[in-house]
Short mmCIF file of C-alpha atoms and ligand atoms in Angstrom, two decimals:
data_model
loop_
_atom_site.label_atom_id
_atom_site.label_comp_id
_atom_site.label_asym_id
_atom_site.label_seq_id
_atom_site.Cartn_x
_atom_site.Cartn_y
_atom_site.Cartn_z
CA MET A 1 35.90 10.31 -227.77
CA SER A 2 35.84 6.89 -226.20
CA ASN A 3 32.61 5.15 -225.30
CA CYS A 4 33.36 5.61 -221.67
CA LEU A 5 32.01 8.88 -220.21
CA VAL A 6 33.07 8.33 -216.57
CA GLU A 7 35.98 6.24 -215.43
CA LEU A 8 36.24 6.48 -211.64
CA SER A 9 38.76 4.90 -209.33
CA ILE A 10 38.87 6.42 -205.91
CA THR A 11 41.17 4.74 -203.41
CA GLU A 12 40.29 7.12 -200.63
CA LYS A 13 38.27 10.21 -199.85
CA ARG A 14 38.51 11.81 -196.47
CA PHE A 15 36.96 14.75 -194.74
CA LEU A 16 39.73 15.63 -192.23
CA ALA A 17 40.29 12.46 -190.11
CA LYS A 18 37.14 10.74 -191.41
CA GLN A 19 37.48 8.30 -194.24
CA VAL A 20 34.21 8.45 -196.11
CA ILE A 21 35.01 6.53 -199.31
CA LYS A 22 37.37 3.58 -199.81
CA ASN A 23 38.16 1.78 -203.07
CA VAL A 24 35.26 2.75 -205.21
CA LYS A 25 35.64 2.00 -208.88
CA PHE A 26 33.16 2.10 -211.73
CA ARG A 27 32.69 3.10 -215.36
CA ILE A 28 29.72 4.71 -217.05
CA LEU A 29 29.33 4.11 -220.78
CA LYS A 30 27.81 6.41 -223.33
CA GLY A 31 24.02 6.03 -223.39
CA GLU A 32 23.75 4.23 -220.08
CA ILE A 33 21.37 5.07 -217.26
CA VAL A 34 23.04 4.09 -213.94
CA SER A 35 21.80 4.55 -210.40
CA LEU A 36 23.83 4.72 -207.22
CA VAL A 37 22.03 3.50 -204.15
CA GLY A 38 23.22 2.99 -200.58
CA PRO A 39 22.61 4.10 -197.04
CA SER A 40 22.69 7.74 -195.90
CA GLY A 41 26.27 9.00 -195.51
CA CYS A 42 27.92 6.33 -197.79
CA GLY A 43 29.26 9.04 -200.03
CA LYS A 44 26.84 9.14 -202.98
CA SER A 45 26.63 12.93 -203.16
CA THR A 46 30.38 13.15 -202.59
CA LEU A 47 30.93 10.92 -205.62
CA LEU A 48 28.69 13.14 -207.77
CA ARG A 49 30.52 16.22 -206.46
CA ILE A 50 33.85 14.68 -207.41
CA ILE A 51 32.57 13.80 -210.91
CA SER A 52 31.29 17.29 -211.40
CA GLY A 53 34.62 18.89 -210.31
CA LEU A 54 33.17 20.42 -207.19
CA ASP A 55 35.41 18.35 -204.95
CA THR A 56 39.03 17.75 -206.03
CA ASP A 57 40.45 16.48 -202.76
CA TYR A 58 40.60 12.73 -203.13
CA THR A 59 43.09 9.97 -203.79
CA GLY A 60 42.64 8.12 -207.02
CA ASP A 61 42.00 8.74 -210.69
CA VAL A 62 38.74 10.14 -212.18
CA ARG A 63 38.18 10.83 -215.86
CA VAL A 64 35.00 12.50 -217.12
CA LEU A 65 34.47 12.82 -220.88
CA GLY A 66 38.11 11.83 -221.25
CA SER A 67 39.63 14.47 -218.98
CA LEU A 68 40.00 15.29 -215.24
CA PRO A 69 36.62 16.53 -213.86
CA GLN A 70 36.12 20.18 -214.65
CA LEU A 71 33.95 22.56 -212.73
CA HIS A 72 31.18 24.15 -214.82
CA SER A 73 31.97 21.85 -217.76
CA ARG A 74 29.29 22.41 -220.36
CA GLY A 75 29.40 18.65 -221.09
CA VAL A 76 28.12 17.82 -217.64
CA GLY A 77 24.78 18.90 -216.18
CA PHE A 78 23.76 18.62 -212.48
CA ILE A 79 20.26 18.42 -211.09
CA PHE A 80 19.82 18.57 -207.31
CA GLN A 81 17.16 17.39 -204.87
CA GLU A 82 15.69 20.84 -204.72
CA PRO A 83 15.33 23.00 -207.85
CA ARG A 84 17.69 25.77 -206.73
CA LEU A 85 16.11 28.34 -209.09
CA LEU A 86 17.17 31.94 -208.58
CA PRO A 87 14.10 33.65 -207.21
CA TRP A 88 14.71 37.01 -208.80
CA LEU A 89 14.93 35.55 -212.36
CA THR A 90 12.01 34.33 -214.51
CA VAL A 91 11.75 30.64 -215.39
CA ALA A 92 13.21 31.38 -218.91
CA GLU A 93 16.09 33.39 -217.42
CA ASN A 94 16.81 30.55 -214.98
CA VAL A 95 16.86 27.93 -217.78
CA GLY A 96 19.25 29.96 -219.97
CA PHE A 97 21.36 31.25 -217.02
CA ASP A 98 24.53 29.64 -218.45
CA LEU A 99 24.60 32.56 -220.84
CA GLY A 100 23.81 35.12 -218.15
CA ARG A 101 20.46 36.89 -217.83
CA LYS A 102 20.15 37.37 -221.59
CA GLY A 103 20.27 33.55 -221.95
CA GLY A 104 16.50 33.65 -221.28
CA ILE A 105 15.80 34.77 -224.84
CA HIS A 106 17.88 31.98 -226.41
CA PRO A 107 15.60 29.85 -228.72
CA ARG A 108 16.70 26.65 -226.94
CA VAL A 109 15.09 27.91 -223.73
CA ARG A 110 11.60 27.87 -225.43
CA GLU A 111 12.25 24.44 -226.90
CA LEU A 112 13.30 22.99 -223.55
CA LEU A 113 10.43 24.61 -221.70
CA ALA A 114 7.98 23.07 -224.25
CA GLU A 115 9.72 19.72 -223.78
CA VAL A 116 9.18 19.77 -219.98
CA GLY A 117 5.62 21.12 -220.41
CA LEU A 118 6.32 24.64 -219.10
CA GLN A 119 5.86 26.58 -222.31
CA ASP A 120 3.32 28.87 -220.62
CA CYS A 121 5.54 29.61 -217.62
CA ALA A 122 8.54 31.22 -219.38
CA ASP A 123 7.84 34.67 -217.80
CA ALA A 124 6.70 33.38 -214.37
CA TYR A 125 8.88 33.58 -211.29
CA PRO A 126 9.92 30.49 -209.32
CA LYS A 127 7.64 31.24 -206.45
CA GLN A 128 4.64 30.89 -208.74
CA LEU A 129 5.51 27.27 -209.60
CA SER A 130 4.54 24.09 -207.77
CA GLY A 131 7.30 21.82 -206.56
CA GLY A 132 6.97 19.50 -209.63
CA MET A 133 6.98 22.42 -212.03
CA ALA A 134 10.05 23.95 -210.38
CA GLN A 135 11.86 20.64 -210.71
CA ARG A 136 10.88 20.45 -214.39
CA ALA A 137 12.40 23.91 -214.86
CA ALA A 138 15.59 22.64 -213.11
CA ILE A 139 15.65 19.72 -215.56
CA ALA A 140 15.38 22.15 -218.49
CA ARG A 141 18.15 24.27 -216.99
CA GLY A 142 20.29 21.13 -216.57
CA LEU A 143 19.85 20.37 -220.28
CA PHE A 144 20.53 23.90 -221.60
CA THR A 145 24.23 23.34 -222.32
CA GLN A 146 23.30 20.07 -224.12
CA PRO A 147 25.45 17.96 -221.75
CA SER A 148 26.36 14.48 -222.71
CA LEU A 149 26.27 13.47 -219.00
CA LEU A 150 23.61 14.42 -216.57
CA LEU A 151 24.25 13.92 -212.83
CA LEU A 152 21.13 13.79 -210.66
CA ASP A 153 21.21 13.76 -206.83
CA GLU A 154 17.86 12.50 -205.49
CA PRO A 155 16.06 14.64 -208.11
CA PHE A 156 12.50 13.49 -207.31
CA SER A 157 12.60 12.88 -203.58
CA ALA A 158 10.81 16.05 -202.71
CA VAL A 159 7.75 15.60 -204.95
CA ASP A 160 4.57 13.51 -204.49
CA ALA A 161 4.27 10.00 -205.89
CA PHE A 162 2.27 10.91 -209.02
CA THR A 163 4.50 13.78 -209.94
CA LYS A 164 7.53 11.56 -209.36
CA MET A 165 6.29 9.01 -211.89
CA ARG A 166 5.63 11.63 -214.45
CA LEU A 167 9.06 13.19 -213.91
CA GLN A 168 10.73 9.84 -214.14
CA ASP A 169 9.07 9.28 -217.58
CA LEU A 170 10.01 12.75 -218.62
CA LEU A 171 13.57 12.05 -217.71
CA LEU A 172 13.56 8.85 -219.75
CA SER A 173 12.19 10.56 -222.82
CA ILE A 174 14.77 13.38 -222.52
CA ALA A 175 17.60 10.84 -222.08
CA ALA A 176 16.44 9.12 -225.28
CA ASN A 177 15.77 12.30 -227.34
CA HIS A 178 19.04 14.02 -226.38
CA GLU A 179 21.15 10.83 -226.18
CA THR A 180 22.11 11.86 -222.68
CA THR A 181 23.87 9.50 -220.29
CA LEU A 182 22.48 9.57 -216.79
CA LEU A 183 24.08 8.98 -213.41
CA LEU A 184 21.41 9.18 -210.73
CA VAL A 185 21.57 8.99 -206.96
CA THR A 186 18.37 7.81 -205.34
CA HIS A 187 17.03 6.29 -202.18
CA ASP A 188 14.10 4.87 -204.02
CA ILE A 189 14.94 1.29 -205.13
CA ASN A 190 11.80 1.09 -207.23
CA GLU A 191 12.95 4.25 -209.08
CA ALA A 192 16.41 2.87 -209.49
CA THR A 193 15.28 -0.40 -211.10
CA TYR A 194 12.60 1.24 -213.26
CA LEU A 195 14.94 3.82 -214.73
CA SER A 196 18.32 2.12 -214.90
CA ASP A 197 20.33 -0.20 -217.00
CA ARG A 198 22.49 -0.86 -213.93
CA VAL A 199 22.09 -0.23 -210.29
CA ILE A 200 25.33 0.17 -208.32
CA THR A 201 25.01 -0.43 -204.57
CA LEU A 202 27.33 1.08 -201.95
CA SER A 203 27.82 0.17 -198.29
CA SER A 204 28.79 2.64 -195.64
CA ARG A 205 31.41 3.40 -193.04
CA PRO A 206 33.38 4.01 -195.22
CA GLY A 207 31.51 4.02 -198.57
CA ARG A 208 32.52 1.03 -200.68
CA LEU A 209 31.09 -0.82 -203.66
CA SER A 210 28.85 -3.66 -202.48
CA GLY A 211 27.50 -4.88 -205.77
CA GLU A 212 25.73 -4.24 -209.03
CA VAL A 213 22.46 -5.33 -210.46
CA ARG A 214 21.82 -5.22 -214.21
CA VAL A 215 18.28 -4.61 -215.38
CA PRO A 216 18.15 -5.98 -218.95
CA ILE A 217 14.56 -5.01 -219.73
CA THR A 218 13.99 -2.95 -222.88
CA ARG A 219 12.18 0.37 -222.75
CA GLN A 220 9.34 1.45 -222.59
CA ARG A 221 9.16 -0.53 -219.43
CA ASP A 222 5.92 -1.39 -217.75
CA ARG A 223 6.01 -0.36 -214.10
CA ARG A 224 3.90 -3.40 -213.29
CA ASN A 225 6.32 -5.81 -214.95
CA PRO A 226 6.93 -8.45 -212.18
CA GLU A 227 10.48 -8.88 -213.44
CA LEU A 228 11.24 -5.42 -212.09
CA LEU A 229 10.27 -6.66 -208.66
CA ARG A 230 12.82 -9.40 -208.94
CA PHE A 231 15.60 -6.85 -209.65
CA GLU A 232 14.36 -4.64 -206.83
CA ALA A 233 14.65 -7.68 -204.51
CA GLU A 234 18.25 -8.26 -205.70
CA VAL A 235 19.14 -4.62 -204.85
CA LEU A 236 17.50 -4.93 -201.49
CA SER A 237 19.45 -8.11 -200.73
CA LEU A 238 22.71 -6.27 -201.46
CA LEU A 239 21.67 -3.41 -199.24
CA ASP A 240 20.36 -5.68 -196.46
CA LYS A 241 23.69 -7.41 -196.20
CA ASP A 242 25.25 -4.11 -195.35
CA ASN A 243 22.53 -3.52 -192.74
CA ALA A 244 23.14 -6.95 -191.24
CA ASP A 245 26.90 -6.32 -191.10
CA PHE A 246 26.12 -2.98 -189.32
CA ALA A 247 23.87 -4.68 -186.82
CA ASP A 248 26.58 -7.29 -186.13
CA ALA A 249 29.15 -4.57 -185.61
CA LEU A 250 26.84 -2.81 -183.19
CA ALA A 251 26.19 -6.00 -181.32
CA SER A 252 29.83 -7.02 -180.97
N1 ATP B 1 31.79 19.11 -196.44
C1 ATP B 1 31.89 18.11 -195.62
N2 ATP B 1 32.60 18.13 -194.46
C2 ATP B 1 32.76 17.07 -193.67
N3 ATP B 1 32.14 15.93 -193.88
C3 ATP B 1 31.36 15.80 -194.93
C4 ATP B 1 31.17 16.87 -195.86
N4 ATP B 1 30.32 16.44 -196.82
C5 ATP B 1 30.06 15.20 -196.56
N5 ATP B 1 30.65 14.76 -195.38
C6 ATP B 1 30.57 13.47 -194.76
O1 ATP B 1 30.88 12.49 -195.80
C7 ATP B 1 30.03 11.39 -195.69
C8 ATP B 1 29.36 11.19 -197.00
O2 ATP B 1 28.46 12.21 -197.22
P1 ATP B 1 27.51 12.30 -198.56
O3 ATP B 1 26.81 13.56 -198.47
O4 ATP B 1 28.34 12.02 -199.78
O5 ATP B 1 26.56 11.04 -198.25
P2 ATP B 1 25.28 10.53 -199.07
O6 ATP B 1 25.55 9.09 -199.41
O7 ATP B 1 25.01 11.47 -200.16
O8 ATP B 1 24.17 10.59 -197.94
P3 ATP B 1 22.58 10.98 -198.09
O9 ATP B 1 21.99 9.72 -198.64
O10 ATP B 1 22.13 11.22 -196.69
O11 ATP B 1 22.44 12.15 -199.01
C9 ATP B 1 29.09 11.61 -194.52
O12 ATP B 1 29.61 10.93 -193.38
C10 ATP B 1 29.16 13.08 -194.35
O13 ATP B 1 28.96 13.43 -193.01
MG1 MG B 2 23.42 12.74 -200.63
#
């Protein structure tokens, strides 16, 4: 397969009369960690839904792992803002659910639970987990099919700051261990620059590409590295420009 896991070129995406995305084009290469940031409503979740095959109603051309996006592709995992665990299944059964309920006894479930630090919670039910633990279970579930591409939609926005840092580092070690390519949507610019090789910025009304910031700092990165702040400032400038244009439009 080529080195390009996602090749996306959307000329237009509408919801009825409303144009929500216009001329968005990007590629994600194998092994990259890329973040999408932009104001609420600019189409970030819609882009992930298109890449995962959940939304097929757009104009343009999208290739994922060399083919048209396919719903439930085992090569693509999806992690949402909230864990979305099935409450009537145990943690192990949730993680292995791709194989049905009996997937819970698959040896990979135990390995993944150990990797996310939930080895003692295999037989617990989701309601017995804290928010951070539930999200770790969701990460393990997202990895169960050994996807080469993991899509994450604001995966850590519902957890506290300390848990968030630990989950970010867990994600980085998982991406390295499993050679997984990550495409992450986040509102947290600090998170985007800390995690990513590239941060793609979008503007809204309709969603368009506004720029891209490369973060050429090798890992393990130090969160206190002042260089990261410089890249954060670059991302903010791209986003601020959009805000300024919006304010101008409101004023005129
Ligand atoms: N099923 C739908 N039907 C109609 N409009 C929709 C639907 N889903 C999304 N939209 C609209 O499409 C636009 C983009 O939505 P989307 O959820 O992709 O934005 P987002 O960038 O993920 O926003 P947020 O940061 O708030 O999550 C918004 O204007 C939204 O109202
Ligand atoms: Mg969204």
